[in-house]
Each structure stands twice: as C-alpha cells, then as structure tokens.
Amino acid sequence: MSVLIYAENAGGKFKKSVFEAVTYARAIANQNNTSLVAISIGDVDAAELAALGKYGAEKVLNVSGEKLKNFVNQAYASIIAEAAKKHSADIVVLSNTFSGRGLAPRLGVKLEAGVADGAVALPQQDGGKFTVKKTAFSGKAFAVVELTSANKVIALVPNSYKVTETGETAQVEDFTAETKDSDFKAMIKEIVRSTDKVSLPDAEIVVSAGRGLKGPENWGMVEELASLLGAATACSKPVSDAGWRPHSEHVGQTGIAVSPNLYIAIGISGAIQHLAGISSSKVIVVINKDPEAPFFKVADYGIVGDAFDVVPKLIAAVKEYKA
Ligand code: FAD
C-alpha cells in the first residue's frame, strides 16, 4: 500500500494548491503508516520536482513527452492509473482544480475506486470506516461520504489545507507508461488567457468588498486598488447574489476559500460564513465605518472609516509609494 499524489504544473511550475495537496497526501500516508509517491506529467525541471520532498513526497515520478506537454484528460488518467498500480497505491490524491475534476472520475473507473472530489478535510478512518468531508451542491453545503472500495481517489479543494514543510528533497525518477491513440482523441492545441487578472484562489493579495459599497458602480476603486497591488478582487456572498460581481469572486463558506498573504476587506461585516473562507490569510486589513463590526475581531489592522474616504486615500498612498 502507498499514497500517490498527482502534482499538476502550470507552465512547468507547481502552484500552492499542489503543495497543499502534497502536505495533505503526506498526512494521509502518515495516518496509514505508508509512503508517499508523487507523479508529475509534462515539462517540469528536476529541481522543481525534487522540491516536492519539502512537503513530504519521498519519490517523484517524472513523465514527459511531446504529446503530454499540455493536459490531456484521458492520457493523463491512463498514466496516473498505471503509476498507482505499479506502486500499489490504493489512495490517489489530486487537487480539485479544472484538471483534477476531470481526472477524478476517470481514475475512479480505471482503478475501480470510490471518488471524493471537493474534499475539504483529512479523511477520518475510525472503526474501519473511511469517510471524507466534501463540498456538495456547488459549494452550498458539506457532505460526509464513506468510501467503501479498496481504492480511493480524493480531490482536495485549493486553500482548504495548510501547507507544511516537513521533509527535504525527494528522489526523482523517470516513469513511462503505455498510452493508446484513443487517449489523445481530444487535445489542447492552444491556451488563450481570457483575462490578465490575478486568479483568486492563487492570489497572494486579495482586495475584497461587501455590501458596504452600496452598488456595483462603486467597484472602480476596488479594481484600481487591486490592480496597483497586483491583487485579485473578491466579494461577499450578498454582493454576488445581487449580481454586483460575478459568483467566481464570492469568498466564504459557500464560495471560494482563499489563503493570501494579505486580505483587505472593505465594507464587509465579517459574518462567520465569510470568515470561514479567509481565516488562513496571513494579514487581514479591515476597513469598516462601524467600530463594532465583527470583522475587527480577526483583523491585524483595522481602519474605522467610510470606505469612500479611506480607499481613495489608500490608492493615493500606494501610488505615491510606487512613484
Ligand atoms: P452586510 O452584512 O450588510 O455588511 C456590510 C458592512 O459594510 C457593515 O459592517 C457596515 O458597517 C459596512 N459599511 C456600510 N457602509 C460602509 C461604508 N461607507 N464604508 C465602510 N463600511 C461600510 N457570506 C459570505 O460572504 N460568504 C459566504 O460564503 C456565505 N455563505 C453563507 C452560507 C449560509 C448558509 C448563510 C446563511 C449565509 C452565508 N453568507 C455568506 C452570508 C453572511 O451570513 C452575511 O450575510 C454576509 O457575509 C454579509 O455580507 P456583507 O458583509 O457584504 O454585508
């Protein structure tokens, strides 16, 4: 028995969600007193691969090839399944990303495994039962699922598990697996970015705003501050429910979880459901005109004031600092 983690890369680099998934997979391996092997597919250099050891991978299988440079759902699933079989891995961990969500069901079929996608916590393994807490109904609720099969596939939601560095460098070895022509029936030919904005789940700085901003017409200053800081924009749930901002920006228990170095909350009250999605932020700055707003209790820095006075001043100060 062992645990296998698929480490997906973006342009040859691993994102934070991969380090979270490796840390998470390490914890599952520890629960089961077994080893952790990582697999990477595509063009990633040896130092980047070996660095997965810091998060607990003992060995990294490196799969490369001209046709494998971009993500190919069926082919990647065939390779990961073969690696799982060769390394007797009965638990495969993925990140719950676009590719992870594509791979999870395919691996479920290939490995005859039970699948828990959208996992948000470590599995519980009490009394012979293996249960996983996961998001349900598009993130509006949680479910606890029991995986009863011998093989299991778990996809971890980004920013739901803390990265910890426990090891050193991992041993890297090349791995080749059989693929068939039918694995390449649909291939990505070109990747075109639809926006130059920073992606919210990966952002190191997030500028977020709530109902205190009164209406969508007032988001210009939020966008401007975010752009100056190289930050992603986010919002509270009522704001996206009202259609002021897209649902992809909704942060919290029923939205996206973020884990930036800096989270700036403007005109957000700090309801518990909102805090659930931002609590692992390193530094929290709150701007709110109500000194009693609950958000101040978790803030590292708080500014009591009207957002329409404070934010323009903050923008001017950042501009002056950058000049
Ligand atoms: P409000 O609560 O209306 O707060 C607005 C804040 O702006 C106030 O604190 C006010 O003092 C301040 N303000 C007003 N004017 C100004 C000004 N000019 N300058 C500065 N400050 C000003 N919410 C989420 O965000 N994410 C979730 O994932 C989420 N999930 C939920 C799940 C469930 C099951 C439920 C029941 C609720 C959920 N909610 C969620 C809603 C949550 O309970 C709150 O209602 C919501 O977070 C409040 O949003 P808000 O802070 O933007 O608005």
Short mmCIF file of N, CA, C and O in Angstrom, two decimals, residues 228-300:
data_model
loop_
_atom_site.label_atom_id
_atom_site.label_comp_id
_atom_site.label_asym_id
_atom_site.label_seq_id
_atom_site.Cartn_x
_atom_site.Cartn_y
_atom_site.Cartn_z
N LEU A 228 -3.24 48.11 -8.57
CA LEU A 228 -1.99 48.72 -8.07
C LEU A 228 -1.18 47.73 -7.22
O LEU A 228 0.04 47.74 -7.22
N LEU A 229 -1.91 46.87 -6.48
CA LEU A 229 -1.23 45.95 -5.57
C LEU A 229 -0.93 44.60 -6.23
O LEU A 229 -0.39 43.69 -5.59
N GLY A 230 -1.36 44.42 -7.49
CA GLY A 230 -1.20 43.11 -8.14
C GLY A 230 -2.06 42.07 -7.45
O GLY A 230 -1.69 40.91 -7.28
N ALA A 231 -3.25 42.51 -7.03
CA ALA A 231 -4.13 41.64 -6.23
C ALA A 231 -5.31 41.14 -7.06
O ALA A 231 -5.64 41.68 -8.11
N ALA A 232 -5.96 40.08 -6.53
CA ALA A 232 -7.22 39.62 -7.11
C ALA A 232 -8.35 40.34 -6.39
O ALA A 232 -8.19 40.75 -5.24
N THR A 233 -9.50 40.47 -7.07
CA THR A 233 -10.67 41.07 -6.41
C THR A 233 -11.61 39.96 -5.95
O THR A 233 -11.69 38.90 -6.55
N ALA A 234 -12.29 40.25 -4.83
CA ALA A 234 -13.23 39.27 -4.27
C ALA A 234 -14.41 40.03 -3.69
O ALA A 234 -14.41 41.26 -3.66
N CYS A 235 -15.41 39.30 -3.21
CA CYS A 235 -16.59 39.96 -2.62
C CYS A 235 -17.29 39.03 -1.65
O CYS A 235 -16.99 37.85 -1.57
N SER A 236 -18.26 39.60 -0.92
CA SER A 236 -19.07 38.78 -0.02
C SER A 236 -20.23 38.17 -0.82
O SER A 236 -20.50 38.58 -1.95
N LYS A 237 -20.91 37.22 -0.21
CA LYS A 237 -21.97 36.49 -0.91
C LYS A 237 -23.14 37.37 -1.36
O LYS A 237 -23.57 37.27 -2.52
N PRO A 238 -23.66 38.26 -0.48
CA PRO A 238 -24.80 39.07 -0.94
C PRO A 238 -24.46 39.90 -2.18
O PRO A 238 -25.32 40.17 -3.01
N VAL A 239 -23.20 40.30 -2.27
CA VAL A 239 -22.77 41.11 -3.41
C VAL A 239 -22.88 40.31 -4.72
O VAL A 239 -23.38 40.80 -5.73
N SER A 240 -22.44 39.04 -4.69
CA SER A 240 -22.55 38.24 -5.91
C SER A 240 -23.99 37.79 -6.13
O SER A 240 -24.45 37.70 -7.26
N ASP A 241 -24.73 37.55 -5.02
CA ASP A 241 -26.15 37.18 -5.18
C ASP A 241 -26.94 38.30 -5.85
O ASP A 241 -27.86 38.05 -6.62
N ALA A 242 -26.55 39.53 -5.54
CA ALA A 242 -27.25 40.68 -6.13
C ALA A 242 -26.80 40.95 -7.56
O ALA A 242 -27.33 41.84 -8.22
N GLY A 243 -25.79 40.21 -8.01
CA GLY A 243 -25.31 40.39 -9.38
C GLY A 243 -24.38 41.58 -9.53
O GLY A 243 -24.06 41.98 -10.64
N TRP A 244 -23.91 42.15 -8.39
CA TRP A 244 -22.97 43.28 -8.49
C TRP A 244 -21.62 42.79 -9.00
O TRP A 244 -20.89 43.53 -9.65
N ARG A 245 -21.27 41.56 -8.61
CA ARG A 245 -20.00 40.97 -9.01
C ARG A 245 -20.25 39.51 -9.40
O ARG A 245 -21.26 38.93 -8.98
N PRO A 246 -19.34 38.91 -10.20
CA PRO A 246 -19.57 37.52 -10.62
C PRO A 246 -19.45 36.54 -9.43
O PRO A 246 -18.72 36.81 -8.47
N HIS A 247 -20.14 35.42 -9.52
CA HIS A 247 -20.07 34.42 -8.45
C HIS A 247 -18.66 33.87 -8.24
O HIS A 247 -18.33 33.41 -7.15
N SER A 248 -17.84 33.95 -9.29
CA SER A 248 -16.46 33.43 -9.17
C SER A 248 -15.66 34.25 -8.15
O SER A 248 -14.58 33.84 -7.74
N GLU A 249 -16.18 35.43 -7.73
CA GLU A 249 -15.45 36.25 -6.74
C GLU A 249 -15.97 36.06 -5.32
O GLU A 249 -15.43 36.62 -4.38
N HIS A 250 -17.03 35.29 -5.17
CA HIS A 250 -17.65 35.13 -3.85
C HIS A 250 -16.77 34.25 -2.95
O HIS A 250 -16.46 33.12 -3.25
N VAL A 251 -16.38 34.86 -1.82
CA VAL A 251 -15.47 34.19 -0.89
C VAL A 251 -16.25 33.77 0.36
O VAL A 251 -17.13 34.49 0.81
N GLY A 252 -15.91 32.63 0.90
CA GLY A 252 -16.54 32.21 2.16
C GLY A 252 -16.89 30.75 2.19
O GLY A 252 -16.45 29.97 1.33
N GLN A 253 -17.69 30.40 3.19
CA GLN A 253 -18.06 29.01 3.43
C GLN A 253 -18.70 28.38 2.19
O GLN A 253 -18.48 27.22 1.88
N THR A 254 -19.54 29.15 1.51
CA THR A 254 -20.21 28.61 0.33
C THR A 254 -19.59 29.13 -0.97
O THR A 254 -20.15 28.93 -2.04
N GLY A 255 -18.46 29.78 -0.85
CA GLY A 255 -17.78 30.29 -2.05
C GLY A 255 -16.36 29.74 -2.12
O GLY A 255 -16.11 28.60 -1.74
N ILE A 256 -15.45 30.59 -2.54
CA ILE A 256 -14.05 30.17 -2.68
C ILE A 256 -13.32 30.39 -1.35
O ILE A 256 -13.59 31.37 -0.66
N ALA A 257 -12.43 29.47 -1.01
CA ALA A 257 -11.55 29.69 0.14
C ALA A 257 -10.26 30.31 -0.39
O ALA A 257 -9.74 29.88 -1.43
N VAL A 258 -9.77 31.33 0.28
CA VAL A 258 -8.51 31.96 -0.14
C VAL A 258 -7.51 31.90 1.01
O VAL A 258 -7.89 31.73 2.17
N SER A 259 -6.26 32.00 0.65
CA SER A 259 -5.21 31.92 1.68
C SER A 259 -4.07 32.87 1.33
O SER A 259 -2.92 32.47 1.21
N PRO A 260 -4.38 34.16 1.13
CA PRO A 260 -3.34 35.10 0.68
C PRO A 260 -2.44 35.58 1.82
O PRO A 260 -2.75 35.37 3.00
N ASN A 261 -1.38 36.26 1.46
CA ASN A 261 -0.55 36.91 2.48
C ASN A 261 -1.28 38.13 3.04
O ASN A 261 -1.07 38.50 4.19
N LEU A 262 -2.08 38.78 2.20
CA LEU A 262 -2.79 40.00 2.62
C LEU A 262 -4.23 39.97 2.10
O LEU A 262 -4.46 39.80 0.90
N TYR A 263 -5.19 40.11 3.02
CA TYR A 263 -6.62 40.16 2.65
C TYR A 263 -7.16 41.51 3.12
O TYR A 263 -7.15 41.81 4.32
N ILE A 264 -7.60 42.34 2.18
CA ILE A 264 -8.15 43.65 2.54
C ILE A 264 -9.66 43.58 2.38
O ILE A 264 -10.16 43.31 1.27
N ALA A 265 -10.39 43.76 3.49
CA ALA A 265 -11.85 43.65 3.46
C ALA A 265 -12.46 45.04 3.60
O ALA A 265 -12.26 45.72 4.61
N ILE A 266 -13.22 45.45 2.59
CA ILE A 266 -13.80 46.80 2.57
C ILE A 266 -15.32 46.71 2.66
O ILE A 266 -15.96 46.09 1.81
N GLY A 267 -15.88 47.30 3.71
CA GLY A 267 -17.36 47.31 3.84
C GLY A 267 -17.96 45.91 3.92
O GLY A 267 -19.01 45.65 3.36
N ILE A 268 -17.26 45.02 4.62
CA ILE A 268 -17.77 43.65 4.85
C ILE A 268 -17.92 43.50 6.36
O ILE A 268 -17.00 43.82 7.11
N SER A 269 -19.06 42.97 6.80
CA SER A 269 -19.32 42.94 8.25
C SER A 269 -18.45 41.91 8.98
O SER A 269 -18.13 42.09 10.15
N GLY A 270 -18.10 40.80 8.27
CA GLY A 270 -17.30 39.77 8.94
C GLY A 270 -18.16 38.67 9.53
O GLY A 270 -17.85 38.15 10.61
N ALA A 271 -19.24 38.31 8.83
CA ALA A 271 -20.09 37.20 9.28
C ALA A 271 -19.26 35.91 9.27
O ALA A 271 -18.32 35.78 8.49
N ILE A 272 -19.66 34.99 10.14
CA ILE A 272 -18.88 33.76 10.32
C ILE A 272 -18.73 32.99 9.00
O ILE A 272 -17.69 32.39 8.73
N GLN A 273 -19.79 33.06 8.16
CA GLN A 273 -19.73 32.33 6.88
C GLN A 273 -18.70 32.96 5.93
O GLN A 273 -18.12 32.27 5.10
N HIS A 274 -18.49 34.26 6.06
CA HIS A 274 -17.47 34.92 5.23
C HIS A 274 -16.08 34.56 5.78
O HIS A 274 -15.17 34.19 5.01
N LEU A 275 -15.93 34.63 7.11
CA LEU A 275 -14.62 34.37 7.73
C LEU A 275 -14.15 32.95 7.44
O LEU A 275 -12.95 32.69 7.35
N ALA A 276 -15.10 32.01 7.25
CA ALA A 276 -14.73 30.61 7.00
C ALA A 276 -13.84 30.48 5.76
O ALA A 276 -13.03 29.56 5.67
N GLY A 277 -13.99 31.40 4.84
CA GLY A 277 -13.22 31.30 3.59
C GLY A 277 -11.94 32.09 3.59
O GLY A 277 -11.16 32.02 2.62
N ILE A 278 -11.66 32.86 4.65
CA ILE A 278 -10.50 33.74 4.60
C ILE A 278 -9.60 33.58 5.83
O ILE A 278 -8.60 34.26 5.97
N SER A 279 -9.98 32.67 6.73
CA SER A 279 -9.32 32.63 8.04
C SER A 279 -7.84 32.23 7.97
O SER A 279 -7.09 32.51 8.89
N SER A 280 -7.42 31.60 6.87
CA SER A 280 -5.99 31.27 6.81
C SER A 280 -5.16 32.36 6.12
O SER A 280 -3.99 32.15 5.80
N SER A 281 -5.77 33.54 5.91
CA SER A 281 -4.99 34.67 5.37
C SER A 281 -3.96 35.09 6.41
O SER A 281 -4.25 35.08 7.61
N LYS A 282 -2.77 35.48 5.94
CA LYS A 282 -1.71 35.82 6.91
C LYS A 282 -2.00 37.15 7.61
O LYS A 282 -1.95 37.25 8.82
N VAL A 283 -2.27 38.19 6.82
CA VAL A 283 -2.54 39.51 7.40
C VAL A 283 -3.90 39.99 6.89
O VAL A 283 -4.15 39.97 5.68
N ILE A 284 -4.75 40.40 7.83
CA ILE A 284 -6.10 40.84 7.45
C ILE A 284 -6.25 42.33 7.80
O ILE A 284 -6.01 42.74 8.94
N VAL A 285 -6.63 43.12 6.79
CA VAL A 285 -6.87 44.55 6.99
C VAL A 285 -8.36 44.80 6.77
O VAL A 285 -8.92 44.39 5.76
N VAL A 286 -9.01 45.44 7.75
CA VAL A 286 -10.44 45.67 7.65
C VAL A 286 -10.74 47.17 7.60
O VAL A 286 -10.23 47.93 8.42
N ILE A 287 -11.55 47.56 6.62
CA ILE A 287 -12.00 48.95 6.52
C ILE A 287 -13.51 48.92 6.67
O ILE A 287 -14.22 48.33 5.85
N ASN A 288 -14.02 49.53 7.75
CA ASN A 288 -15.46 49.49 8.00
C ASN A 288 -15.84 50.72 8.83
O ASN A 288 -15.08 51.13 9.72
N LYS A 289 -16.99 51.30 8.53
CA LYS A 289 -17.35 52.53 9.26
C LYS A 289 -17.94 52.23 10.63
O LYS A 289 -18.07 53.14 11.46
N ASP A 290 -18.28 50.97 10.87
CA ASP A 290 -18.86 50.59 12.17
C ASP A 290 -17.78 49.96 13.07
O ASP A 290 -17.32 48.86 12.81
N PRO A 291 -17.39 50.67 14.15
CA PRO A 291 -16.32 50.12 15.01
C PRO A 291 -16.70 48.80 15.66
O PRO A 291 -15.83 48.06 16.12
N GLU A 292 -18.01 48.49 15.70
CA GLU A 292 -18.47 47.24 16.30
C GLU A 292 -18.53 46.10 15.29
O GLU A 292 -18.97 44.98 15.63
N ALA A 293 -18.15 46.34 14.03
CA ALA A 293 -18.25 45.27 13.02
C ALA A 293 -17.43 44.06 13.47
O ALA A 293 -16.27 44.20 13.88
N PRO A 294 -18.01 42.85 13.41
CA PRO A 294 -17.31 41.65 13.90
C PRO A 294 -15.96 41.40 13.21
O PRO A 294 -15.08 40.76 13.79
N PHE A 295 -15.82 41.91 11.98
CA PHE A 295 -14.56 41.66 11.24
C PHE A 295 -13.35 42.18 12.01
O PHE A 295 -12.25 41.64 11.91
N PHE A 296 -13.54 43.26 12.79
CA PHE A 296 -12.39 43.86 13.51
C PHE A 296 -11.78 42.88 14.51
O PHE A 296 -10.61 42.97 14.84
N LYS A 297 -12.59 41.90 14.96
CA LYS A 297 -12.09 40.94 15.97
C LYS A 297 -11.00 40.05 15.40
O LYS A 297 -10.16 39.53 16.12
N VAL A 298 -11.01 39.83 14.08
CA VAL A 298 -9.99 38.96 13.48
C VAL A 298 -8.98 39.76 12.66
O VAL A 298 -8.09 39.19 12.01
N ALA A 299 -9.11 41.10 12.70
CA ALA A 299 -8.23 41.93 11.87
C ALA A 299 -6.85 42.10 12.51
O ALA A 299 -6.72 42.19 13.73
N ASP A 300 -5.82 42.13 11.67
CA ASP A 300 -4.49 42.51 12.15
C ASP A 300 -4.38 44.02 12.18
O ASP A 300 -3.72 44.60 13.04
#
